[in-house]
PDB file of C-alpha atoms and ligand atoms in Angstrom:
ATOM      1  CA  MET A   1      86.773 100.016 178.259  1.00 76.00           C
ATOM      2  CA  THR A   2      83.270  97.420 177.670  1.00 77.00           C
ATOM      3  CA  PRO A   3      84.053  93.867 178.891  1.00 79.00           C
ATOM      4  CA  PRO A   4      83.506  91.876 175.441  1.00 80.00           C
ATOM      5  CA  PHE A   5      81.739  89.352 177.675  1.00 77.00           C
ATOM      6  CA  GLU A   6      80.109  89.174 181.175  1.00 75.00           C
ATOM      7  CA  TYR A   7      79.248  86.404 183.837  1.00 81.00           C
ATOM      8  CA  ARG A   8      75.703  85.926 184.404  1.00 84.00           C
ATOM      9  CA  THR A   9      74.219  85.084 187.956  1.00 89.00           C
ATOM     10  CA  VAL A  10      71.642  82.706 188.568  1.00 89.00           C
ATOM     11  CA  ASP A  11      69.737  81.424 192.070  1.00 92.00           C
ATOM     12  CA  MET A  12      70.044  77.959 192.650  1.00 90.00           C
ATOM     13  CA  THR A  13      70.621  75.759 196.000  1.00 91.00           C
ATOM     14  CA  ASP A  14      73.365  73.071 195.816  1.00 90.00           C
ATOM     15  CA  GLU A  15      70.429  70.416 195.568  1.00 92.00           C
ATOM     16  CA  GLU A  16      69.218  72.228 192.216  1.00 92.00           C
ATOM     17  CA  PHE A  17      72.659  72.027 190.755  1.00 91.00           C
ATOM     18  CA  ALA A  18      73.079  68.749 191.793  1.00 93.00           C
ATOM     19  CA  GLU A  19      69.518  67.512 190.029  1.00 95.00           C
ATOM     20  CA  GLU A  20      70.622  69.625 186.660  1.00 93.00           C
ATOM     21  CA  GLN A  21      74.610  67.657 186.858  1.00 93.00           C
ATOM     22  CA  ALA A  22      72.735  64.556 186.998  1.00 97.00           C
ATOM     23  CA  VAL A  23      70.132  65.091 184.434  1.00 98.00           C
ATOM     24  CA  TYR A  24      71.718  67.045 181.803  1.00 97.00           C
ATOM     25  CA  GLY A  25      74.682  65.600 182.617  1.00 97.00           C
ATOM     26  CA  GLY A  26      72.983  61.898 181.333  1.00 98.00           C
ATOM     27  CA  LEU A  27      71.391  63.562 178.247  1.00 98.00           C
ATOM     28  CA  THR A  28      75.365  64.554 177.079  1.00 98.00           C
ATOM     29  CA  GLU A  29      76.736  61.386 178.077  1.00 98.00           C
ATOM     30  CA  ALA A  30      74.207  59.359 176.135  1.00 98.00           C
ATOM     31  CA  LEU A  31      74.900  62.161 173.018  1.00 98.00           C
ATOM     32  CA  ARG A  32      78.670  61.297 173.160  1.00 98.00           C
ATOM     33  CA  ARG A  33      77.974  57.779 172.982  1.00 98.00           C
ATOM     34  CA  LEU A  34      75.342  58.213 170.134  1.00 98.00           C
ATOM     35  CA  ASN A  35      77.972  60.549 168.081  1.00 98.00           C
ATOM     36  CA  GLU A  36      80.470  57.837 168.078  1.00 98.00           C
ATOM     37  CA  VAL A  37      78.303  55.069 167.376  1.00 98.00           C
ATOM     38  CA  SER A  38      77.184  56.995 164.540  1.00 98.00           C
ATOM     39  CA  LEU A  39      80.631  57.302 162.991  1.00 98.00           C
ATOM     40  CA  ARG A  40      81.883  53.729 163.702  1.00 98.00           C
ATOM     41  CA  THR A  41      77.855  51.861 162.830  1.00 98.00           C
ATOM     42  CA  THR A  42      77.901  49.489 160.262  1.00 98.00           C
ATOM     43  CA  MET A  43      74.219  48.791 160.330  1.00 98.00           C
ATOM     44  CA  PRO A  44      72.126  48.376 156.917  1.00 98.00           C
ATOM     45  CA  HIS A  45      70.841  51.520 155.483  1.00 98.00           C
ATOM     46  CA  ASP A  46      67.185  50.996 156.567  1.00 98.00           C
ATOM     47  CA  VAL A  47      68.373  50.883 160.191  1.00 98.00           C
ATOM     48  CA  ILE A  48      70.212  53.865 159.554  1.00 98.00           C
ATOM     49  CA  LEU A  49      67.118  55.654 157.943  1.00 98.00           C
ATOM     50  CA  GLU A  50      64.841  54.759 160.743  1.00 98.00           C
ATOM     51  CA  ALA A  51      67.713  55.939 163.261  1.00 98.00           C
ATOM     52  CA  THR A  52      67.834  59.107 161.342  1.00 98.00           C
ATOM     53  CA  ARG A  53      64.000  59.838 161.929  1.00 98.00           C
ATOM     54  CA  LYS A  54      64.251  58.817 165.523  1.00 98.00           C
ATOM     55  CA  VAL A  55      67.010  61.371 166.030  1.00 98.00           C
ATOM     56  CA  GLU A  56      65.140  63.914 164.401  1.00 98.00           C
ATOM     57  CA  GLU A  57      62.277  63.408 166.693  1.00 98.00           C
ATOM     58  CA  LEU A  58      64.455  63.983 169.648  1.00 98.00           C
ATOM     59  CA  SER A  59      65.556  67.263 168.409  1.00 98.00           C
ATOM     60  CA  GLU A  60      62.279  68.524 167.994  1.00 98.00           C
ATOM     61  CA  LEU A  61      61.686  67.519 171.440  1.00 98.00           C
ATOM     62  CA  LEU A  62      64.061  69.337 173.152  1.00 98.00           C
ATOM     63  CA  SER A  63      64.208  72.117 170.927  1.00 98.00           C
ATOM     64  CA  ALA A  64      60.557  73.092 171.970  1.00 98.00           C
ATOM     65  CA  GLU A  65      62.246  75.176 174.722  1.00 97.00           C
ATOM     66  CA  MET A  66      65.971  76.537 174.258  1.00 97.00           C
ATOM     67  CA  ILE A  67      68.118  79.357 175.494  1.00 94.00           C
ATOM     68  CA  PRO A  68      68.484  81.916 172.554  1.00 93.00           C
ATOM     69  CA  GLY A  69      71.867  81.257 171.763  1.00 93.00           C
ATOM     70  CA  ASN A  70      75.091  80.196 173.195  1.00 93.00           C
ATOM     71  CA  PHE A  71      75.300  79.206 176.995  1.00 91.00           C
ATOM     72  CA  GLY A  72      77.998  81.472 178.389  1.00 90.00           C
ATOM     73  CA  VAL A  73      79.246  81.226 182.069  1.00 90.00           C
ATOM     74  CA  VAL A  74      76.658  81.110 184.782  1.00 88.00           C
ATOM     75  CA  VAL A  75      77.582  81.687 188.679  1.00 88.00           C
ATOM     76  CA  THR A  76      75.418  80.530 190.946  1.00 90.00           C
ATOM     77  CA  THR A  77      74.615  82.151 193.850  1.00 87.00           C
ATOM     78  CA  SER A  78      75.931  79.429 196.034  1.00 84.00           C
ATOM     79  CA  GLY A  79      79.259  79.634 194.055  1.00 84.00           C
ATOM     80  CA  HIS A  80      78.906  76.579 191.110  1.00 86.00           C
ATOM     81  CA  VAL A  81      80.782  78.319 188.041  1.00 86.00           C
ATOM     82  CA  ARG A  82      78.309  76.467 184.965  1.00 89.00           C
ATOM     83  CA  GLY A  83      80.555  76.691 182.177  1.00 92.00           C
ATOM     84  CA  TYR A  84      78.365  74.385 180.602  1.00 94.00           C
ATOM     85  CA  GLY A  85      79.091  75.145 176.749  1.00 96.00           C
ATOM     86  CA  ASN A  86      82.762  75.595 176.669  1.00 96.00           C
ATOM     87  CA  THR A  87      84.208  72.821 174.091  1.00 98.00           C
ATOM     88  CA  VAL A  88      86.430  71.219 175.790  1.00 98.00           C
ATOM     89  CA  VAL A  89      85.122  70.693 179.636  1.00 97.00           C
ATOM     90  CA  GLY A  90      81.546  71.594 179.172  1.00 97.00           C
ATOM     91  CA  MET A  91      79.149  69.321 181.276  1.00 97.00           C
ATOM     92  CA  ARG A  92      76.440  69.742 178.704  1.00 97.00           C
ATOM     93  CA  ASN A  93      78.438  70.058 175.608  1.00 98.00           C
ATOM     94  CA  ALA A  94      78.909  66.736 173.661  1.00 98.00           C
ATOM     95  CA  ILE A  95      81.386  68.322 171.686  1.00 97.00           C
ATOM     96  CA  ALA A  96      83.891  68.123 174.512  1.00 98.00           C
ATOM     97  CA  PRO A  97      85.517  65.040 175.223  1.00 98.00           C
ATOM     98  CA  PRO A  98      85.286  65.984 177.912  1.00 97.00           C
ATOM     99  CA  LEU A  99      88.302  66.913 180.194  1.00 98.00           C
ATOM    100  CA  LYS A 100      88.465  66.780 184.043  1.00 98.00           C
ATOM    101  CA  ILE A 101      91.189  69.429 184.755  1.00 98.00           C
ATOM    102  CA  VAL A 102      92.952  69.583 187.670  1.00 98.00           C
ATOM    103  CA  GLN A 103      94.644  72.699 188.958  1.00 97.00           C
ATOM    104  CA  ASP A 104      97.228  72.881 191.216  1.00 98.00           C
ATOM    105  CA  HIS A 105      97.177  76.264 193.039  1.00 97.00           C
ATOM    106  CA  VAL A 106      99.764  75.701 195.232  1.00 96.00           C
ATOM    107  CA  LYS A 107     102.633  75.453 192.265  1.00 95.00           C
ATOM    108  CA  GLY A 108     100.384  76.830 189.883  1.00 97.00           C
ATOM    109  CA  GLY A 109      99.606  74.743 186.976  1.00 98.00           C
ATOM    110  CA  ALA A 110      97.056  72.289 185.769  1.00 98.00           C
ATOM    111  CA  SER A 111      96.787  68.505 184.565  1.00 98.00           C
ATOM    112  CA  SER A 112      94.517  66.035 182.822  1.00 98.00           C
ATOM    113  CA  GLU A 113      94.137  62.382 182.116  1.00 98.00           C
ATOM    114  CA  PHE A 114      91.869  62.210 179.266  1.00 98.00           C
ATOM    115  CA  PHE A 115      90.252  59.823 176.382  1.00 98.00           C
ATOM    116  CA  LEU A 116      90.537  60.903 172.891  1.00 98.00           C
ATOM    117  CA  ASN A 117      88.378  58.436 170.490  1.00 98.00           C
ATOM    118  CA  ALA A 118      87.787  58.195 166.861  1.00 98.00           C
ATOM    119  CA  LEU A 119      85.752  61.439 166.963  1.00 98.00           C
ATOM    120  CA  TYR A 120      88.904  63.525 167.167  1.00 98.00           C
ATOM    121  CA  GLU A 121      91.174  61.927 164.377  1.00 98.00           C
ATOM    122  CA  GLY A 122      93.098  63.545 162.186  1.00 98.00           C
ATOM    123  CA  PRO A 123      95.797  61.558 160.278  1.00 98.00           C
ATOM    124  CA  PRO A 124      94.651  58.061 160.135  1.00 98.00           C
ATOM    125  CA  GLY A 125      94.336  56.538 163.790  1.00 98.00           C
ATOM    126  CA  LYS A 126      96.105  60.047 165.009  1.00 98.00           C
ATOM    127  CA  VAL A 127      94.818  62.723 167.104  1.00 99.00           C
ATOM    128  CA  HIS A 128      93.673  65.977 164.596  1.00 98.00           C
ATOM    129  CA  GLY A 129      96.579  68.734 165.006  1.00 98.00           C
ATOM    130  CA  GLY A 130      94.073  71.295 166.188  1.00 98.00           C
ATOM    131  CA  VAL A 131      92.017  69.199 168.709  1.00 98.00           C
ATOM    132  CA  LEU A 132      95.665  68.752 170.430  1.00 99.00           C
ATOM    133  CA  ALA A 133      95.975  73.074 170.167  1.00 98.00           C
ATOM    134  CA  LEU A 134      92.437  72.958 171.556  1.00 98.00           C
ATOM    135  CA  VAL A 135      93.035  70.525 174.709  1.00 98.00           C
ATOM    136  CA  LEU A 136      96.071  72.519 175.169  1.00 98.00           C
ATOM    137  CA  ASP A 137      94.846  76.125 175.377  1.00 98.00           C
ATOM    138  CA  GLN A 138      92.291  74.989 177.481  1.00 98.00           C
ATOM    139  CA  ILE A 139      94.845  73.177 180.538  1.00 98.00           C
ATOM    140  CA  PHE A 140      97.367  76.010 179.691  1.00 98.00           C
ATOM    141  CA  GLY A 141      94.157  78.499 181.066  1.00 98.00           C
ATOM    142  CA  GLU A 142      93.454  76.971 183.724  1.00 98.00           C
ATOM    143  CA  ALA A 143      97.311  76.809 184.723  1.00 98.00           C
ATOM    144  CA  ALA A 144      97.523  80.347 184.391  1.00 98.00           C
ATOM    145  CA  ALA A 145      94.213  80.742 186.601  1.00 96.00           C
ATOM    146  CA  ALA A 146      95.610  78.477 189.062  1.00 97.00           C
ATOM    147  CA  GLY A 147      98.564  80.193 189.175  1.00 97.00           C
ATOM    148  CA  GLY A 148      96.736  83.445 190.166  1.00 95.00           C
ATOM    149  CA  THR A 149      98.003  85.195 186.865  1.00 95.00           C
ATOM    150  CA  PRO A 150      94.257  84.571 184.574  1.00 95.00           C
ATOM    151  CA  GLY A 151      94.772  85.844 181.185  1.00 96.00           C
ATOM    152  CA  MET A 152      93.347  85.007 177.909  1.00 97.00           C
ATOM    153  CA  THR A 153      96.097  83.136 175.266  1.00 98.00           C
ATOM    154  CA  GLY A 154      97.671  86.113 173.569  1.00 98.00           C
ATOM    155  CA  THR A 155      99.777  83.542 171.566  1.00 98.00           C
ATOM    156  CA  LEU A 156     100.140  79.421 171.957  1.00 98.00           C
ATOM    157  CA  THR A 157     102.960  77.926 170.095  1.00 98.00           C
ATOM    158  CA  LEU A 158     102.922  74.221 169.717  1.00 98.00           C
ATOM    159  CA  ARG A 159     106.046  71.816 168.578  1.00 98.00           C
ATOM    160  CA  TYR A 160     104.148  68.379 167.414  1.00 98.00           C
ATOM    161  CA  ARG A 161     107.088  65.644 168.183  1.00 98.00           C
ATOM    162  CA  GLN A 162     105.709  62.879 166.967  1.00 98.00           C
ATOM    163  CA  PRO A 163     101.835  61.901 166.030  1.00 98.00           C
ATOM    164  CA  THR A 164      99.359  61.363 168.810  1.00 98.00           C
ATOM    165  CA  PRO A 165      97.337  58.119 168.484  1.00 98.00           C
ATOM    166  CA  LEU A 166      93.995  58.167 169.509  1.00 98.00           C
ATOM    167  CA  GLY A 167      92.985  57.124 172.752  1.00 98.00           C
ATOM    168  CA  ALA A 168      94.234  57.559 176.288  1.00 98.00           C
ATOM    169  CA  CYS A 169      96.041  60.917 176.385  1.00 98.00           C
ATOM    170  CA  SER A 170      97.592  63.191 179.530  1.00 98.00           C
ATOM    171  CA  ALA A 171      98.696  66.756 179.410  1.00 98.00           C
ATOM    172  CA  GLU A 172     100.261  68.894 182.154  1.00 98.00           C
ATOM    173  CA  ALA A 173     100.726  72.440 182.254  1.00 98.00           C
ATOM    174  CA  TRP A 174     102.655  75.249 184.540  1.00 98.00           C
ATOM    175  CA  VAL A 175     103.552  78.315 185.136  1.00 98.00           C
ATOM    176  CA  ASP A 176     106.594  78.995 183.705  1.00 98.00           C
ATOM    177  CA  SER A 177     107.050  82.976 184.503  1.00 97.00           C
ATOM    178  CA  THR A 178     104.989  86.075 184.875  1.00 96.00           C
ATOM    179  CA  ALA A 179     105.786  89.614 184.258  1.00 96.00           C
ATOM    180  CA  GLY A 180     103.013  92.116 185.083  1.00 94.00           C
ATOM    181  CA  ILE A 181     100.068  91.159 182.901  1.00 95.00           C
ATOM    182  CA  LYS A 182     101.873  88.393 181.457  1.00 97.00           C
ATOM    183  CA  THR A 183     101.998  85.027 181.842  1.00 98.00           C
ATOM    184  CA  ILE A 184     103.862  82.491 180.239  1.00 98.00           C
ATOM    185  CA  VAL A 185     102.769  78.811 180.518  1.00 98.00           C
ATOM    186  CA  LYS A 186     104.627  75.602 179.235  1.00 98.00           C
ATOM    187  CA  GLY A 187     103.379  72.587 179.160  1.00 98.00           C
ATOM    188  CA  ALA A 188     103.488  69.080 177.183  1.00 98.00           C
ATOM    189  CA  LEU A 189     101.112  66.389 176.033  1.00 99.00           C
ATOM    190  CA  LYS A 190     101.923  61.891 176.460  1.00 98.00           C
ATOM    191  CA  ASP A 191     100.402  59.256 174.568  1.00 98.00           C
ATOM    192  CA  ALA A 192      99.389  56.472 176.597  1.00 98.00           C
ATOM    193  CA  GLU A 193     103.072  54.987 176.604  1.00 98.00           C
ATOM    194  CA  GLY A 194     103.826  58.316 178.133  1.00 98.00           C
ATOM    195  CA  ASN A 195     105.704  59.458 175.199  1.00 98.00           C
ATOM    196  CA  VAL A 196     105.529  63.281 174.799  1.00 98.00           C
ATOM    197  CA  THR A 197     104.028  64.248 171.662  1.00 99.00           C
ATOM    198  CA  VAL A 198     103.617  67.643 171.858  1.00 99.00           C
ATOM    199  CA  GLU A 199     105.409  70.259 173.725  1.00 98.00           C
ATOM    200  CA  ALA A 200     103.552  73.882 173.953  1.00 98.00           C
ATOM    201  CA  GLU A 201     104.499  77.559 174.905  1.00 98.00           C
ATOM    202  CA  GLY A 202     101.490  80.279 175.698  1.00 98.00           C
ATOM    203  CA  LEU A 203     101.548  83.821 176.698  1.00 98.00           C
ATOM    204  CA  PHE A 204      98.132  84.539 178.614  1.00 98.00           C
ATOM    205  CA  ILE A 205      97.513  88.110 178.960  1.00 98.00           C
ATOM    206  CA  LEU A 206      95.209  89.761 181.291  1.00 96.00           C
ATOM    207  CA  PRO A 207      92.870  91.923 179.091  1.00 95.00           C
ATOM    208  CA  ARG A 208      92.825  95.749 179.194  1.00 95.00           C
ATOM    209  CA  TRP A 209      89.228  95.876 180.340  1.00 92.00           C
ATOM    210  CA  ALA A 210      90.010  93.413 183.031  1.00 90.00           C
ATOM    211  CA  ARG A 211      92.686  95.528 184.315  1.00 92.00           C
ATOM    212  CA  GLU A 212      90.514  98.386 183.671  1.00 91.00           C
ATOM    213  CA  GLN A 213      87.803  96.458 186.324  1.00 86.00           C
ATOM    214  CA  LEU A 214      90.276  95.568 189.085  1.00 85.00           C
ATOM    215  CA  ALA A 215      91.430  98.877 189.055  1.00 87.00           C
ATOM    216  CA  ALA A 216      88.088 100.132 189.917  1.00 87.00           C
ATOM    217  CA  SER A 217      86.944  97.541 192.163  1.00 84.00           C
ATOM    218  CA  GLY A 218      90.018  96.368 194.143  1.00 74.00           C
ATOM    219  CA  GLU A 219      88.971  92.691 193.196  1.00 74.00           C
ATOM    220  CA  THR A 220      91.395  89.849 192.515  1.00 69.00           C
ATOM    221  CA  PRO A 221      91.663  88.772 188.531  1.00 68.00           C
ATOM    222  CA  PRO A 222      88.577  86.668 187.249  1.00 67.00           C
ATOM    223  CA  GLN A 223      88.932  83.632 186.198  1.00 64.00           C
ATOM    224  CA  TYR A 224      87.972  82.919 182.378  1.00 63.00           C
ATOM    225  CA  GLU A 225      86.468  79.513 182.693  1.00 59.00           C
TER     226      GLU A 225
HETATM  227  C1  LIG B 301      94.003  90.336 175.730  1.00 63.23           C
HETATM  228  C2  LIG B 301      94.590  90.284 174.482  1.00 63.23           C
HETATM  229  C3  LIG B 301      95.740  89.472 173.805  1.00 63.23           C
HETATM  230  C4  LIG B 301      95.653  91.729 174.881  1.00 63.23           C
HETATM  231  O1  LIG B 301      94.322  92.389 174.995  1.00 63.23           O
HETATM  232  P1  LIG B 301      94.957  94.037 175.537  1.00 63.23           P
HETATM  233  O2  LIG B 301      95.261  93.592 176.933  1.00 63.23           O
HETATM  234  O3  LIG B 301      93.693  94.964 175.363  1.00 63.23           O
HETATM  235  O4  LIG B 301      96.491  94.437 174.824  1.00 63.23           O
HETATM  236  P2  LIG B 301      97.302  95.803 174.838  1.00 63.23           P
HETATM  237  O5  LIG B 301      96.951  96.526 173.898  1.00 63.23           O
HETATM  238  O6  LIG B 301      97.144  96.735 176.268  1.00 63.23           O
HETATM  239  O7  LIG B 301      98.775  94.848 175.578  1.00 63.23           O
HETATM  240  C5  LIG B 301      98.956  94.686 176.581  1.00 63.23           C
HETATM  241  C6  LIG B 301     100.624  93.784 176.457  1.00 63.23           C
HETATM  242  O8  LIG B 301     100.033  92.810 175.500  1.00 63.23           O
HETATM  243  C7  LIG B 301     100.863  92.678 174.496  1.00 63.23           C
HETATM  244  N1  LIG B 301     100.486  91.772 173.436  1.00 63.23           N
HETATM  245  C8  LIG B 301      98.708  92.056 173.476  1.00 63.23           C
HETATM  246  N2  LIG B 301      98.249  90.939 172.775  1.00 63.23           N
HETATM  247  C9  LIG B 301      99.222  90.228 172.242  1.00 63.23           C
HETATM  248  C10 LIG B 301      99.430  88.902 171.542  1.00 63.23           C
HETATM  249  N3  LIG B 301      98.188  88.420 171.293  1.00 63.23           N
HETATM  250  N4  LIG B 301     100.841  88.228 171.779  1.00 63.23           N
HETATM  251  C11 LIG B 301     101.758  89.110 172.107  1.00 63.23           C
HETATM  252  N5  LIG B 301     101.606  89.967 173.250  1.00 63.23           N
HETATM  253  C12 LIG B 301      99.920  90.894 173.000  1.00 63.23           C
HETATM  254  C13 LIG B 301     101.062  94.353 173.876  1.00 63.23           C
HETATM  255  O9  LIG B 301     102.401  94.129 172.858  1.00 63.23           O
HETATM  256  C14 LIG B 301     101.350  94.970 175.301  1.00 63.23           C
HETATM  257  O10 LIG B 301     102.673  94.481 175.827  1.00 63.23           O
HETATM  258  P3  LIG B 301     103.415  95.646 176.563  1.00 63.23           P
HETATM  259  O11 LIG B 301     102.741  96.180 177.721  1.00 63.23           O
HETATM  260  O12 LIG B 301     103.348  96.900 175.396  1.00 63.23           O
HETATM  261  O13 LIG B 301     104.955  94.751 176.868  1.00 63.23           O
HETATM  262  C15 LIG B 301      93.161  90.595 173.458  1.00 63.23           C
HETATM  263  O14 LIG B 301      94.027  91.204 172.242  1.00 63.23           O
HETATM  264  C16 LIG B 301      92.608  89.672 173.146  1.00 63.23           C
HETATM  265  O15 LIG B 301      91.579  89.653 173.719  1.00 63.23           O
HETATM  266  N6  LIG B 301      92.367  88.791 172.443  1.00 63.23           N
HETATM  267  C17 LIG B 301      91.833  87.480 171.907  1.00 63.23           C
HETATM  268  C18 LIG B 301      92.332  86.679 172.973  1.00 63.23           C
HETATM  269  C19 LIG B 301      91.347  85.085 172.906  1.00 63.23           C
HETATM  270  O16 LIG B 301      90.518  85.468 172.475  1.00 63.23           O
HETATM  271  N7  LIG B 301      92.073  83.819 172.792  1.00 63.23           N
HETATM  272  C20 LIG B 301      91.291  83.097 172.779  1.00 63.23           C
HETATM  273  C21 LIG B 301      90.289  82.770 174.059  1.00 63.23           C
HETATM  274  S1  LIG B 301      91.317  82.130 175.558  1.00 63.23           S
HETATM  275  C22 LIG B 301      90.941  80.737 175.394  1.00 63.23           C
HETATM  276  O17 LIG B 301      90.029  80.167 174.875  1.00 63.23           O
HETATM  277  C23 LIG B 301      92.060  79.933 176.318  1.00 63.23           C
HETATM  278  C24 LIG B 301      91.454  79.695 177.914  1.00 63.23           C
HETATM  279  C25 LIG B 301      90.703  78.646 178.811  1.00 63.23           C
HETATM  280  C26 LIG B 301      90.179  78.698 179.844  1.00 63.23           C
HETATM  281  C27 LIG B 301      90.581  80.310 180.423  1.00 63.23           C
HETATM  282  C28 LIG B 301      91.378  80.885 180.184  1.00 63.23           C
HETATM  283  C29 LIG B 301      91.989  80.895 178.706  1.00 63.23           C
END
């Protein structure tokens, strides 16, 4: 079975990697700020029109050279994983909050403390339910991988116990059980006060194509990050 995606490898020194992080990371941080500011600004229309022209100019400047489509996941020869396009954690993705996720390879889990600002609003003042599913899917996937049983999300069930206020949040996920290629991950998301606002359970499955690759190569399971 042909894999639906593959990881590219690039030759890059640690110094080049660090410079890339600083330069593109700086651009993305500036864009995240711009994104929030553009939602909240109350400046007069003539200022907004001038700002719009400047933003268009920047898009012209940056689009002179681009990769053809999505970023994908690119691994450097020195072992760094460049999942820059990831919508939750991507270093070059201004849509990503972004989350810094800590994996626990001993217990098989993952956790994160993060901030969801006004850009992630659903009900007034509260986080959109789809955004909560989005961040939990990523944390759960990383928990399964940290437990040594990576997989793709087969199912993800959420129980929204109470609305999640915009602002500081935290989430934790752990491998509850494994059965062959299937891993059950459980976890919860909390608001700034420590109240559990979402409980979730996910089933992560090592895909058939990955099983076939593993059987052929004898390697350890890949990380879908
Ligand atoms: C991989 C799979 C889910 C299963 O394919 P295959 O392996 O070819 O399936 P196969 O037919 O060989 O069945 C094997 C066993 O599994 C069972 N079973 C099968 N499906 C389901 C099910 N849905 N639910 C429940 N069970 C299911 C089936 O009955 C059988 O059980 P049995 O042995 O009889 O007891 C495939 O449908 C797929 O790719 N879906 C899209 C996934 C996707 O796009 N997810 C979102 C992107 S990931 C992401 O964003 C998160 C992330 C972030 C960071 C890091 C990591 C993750």
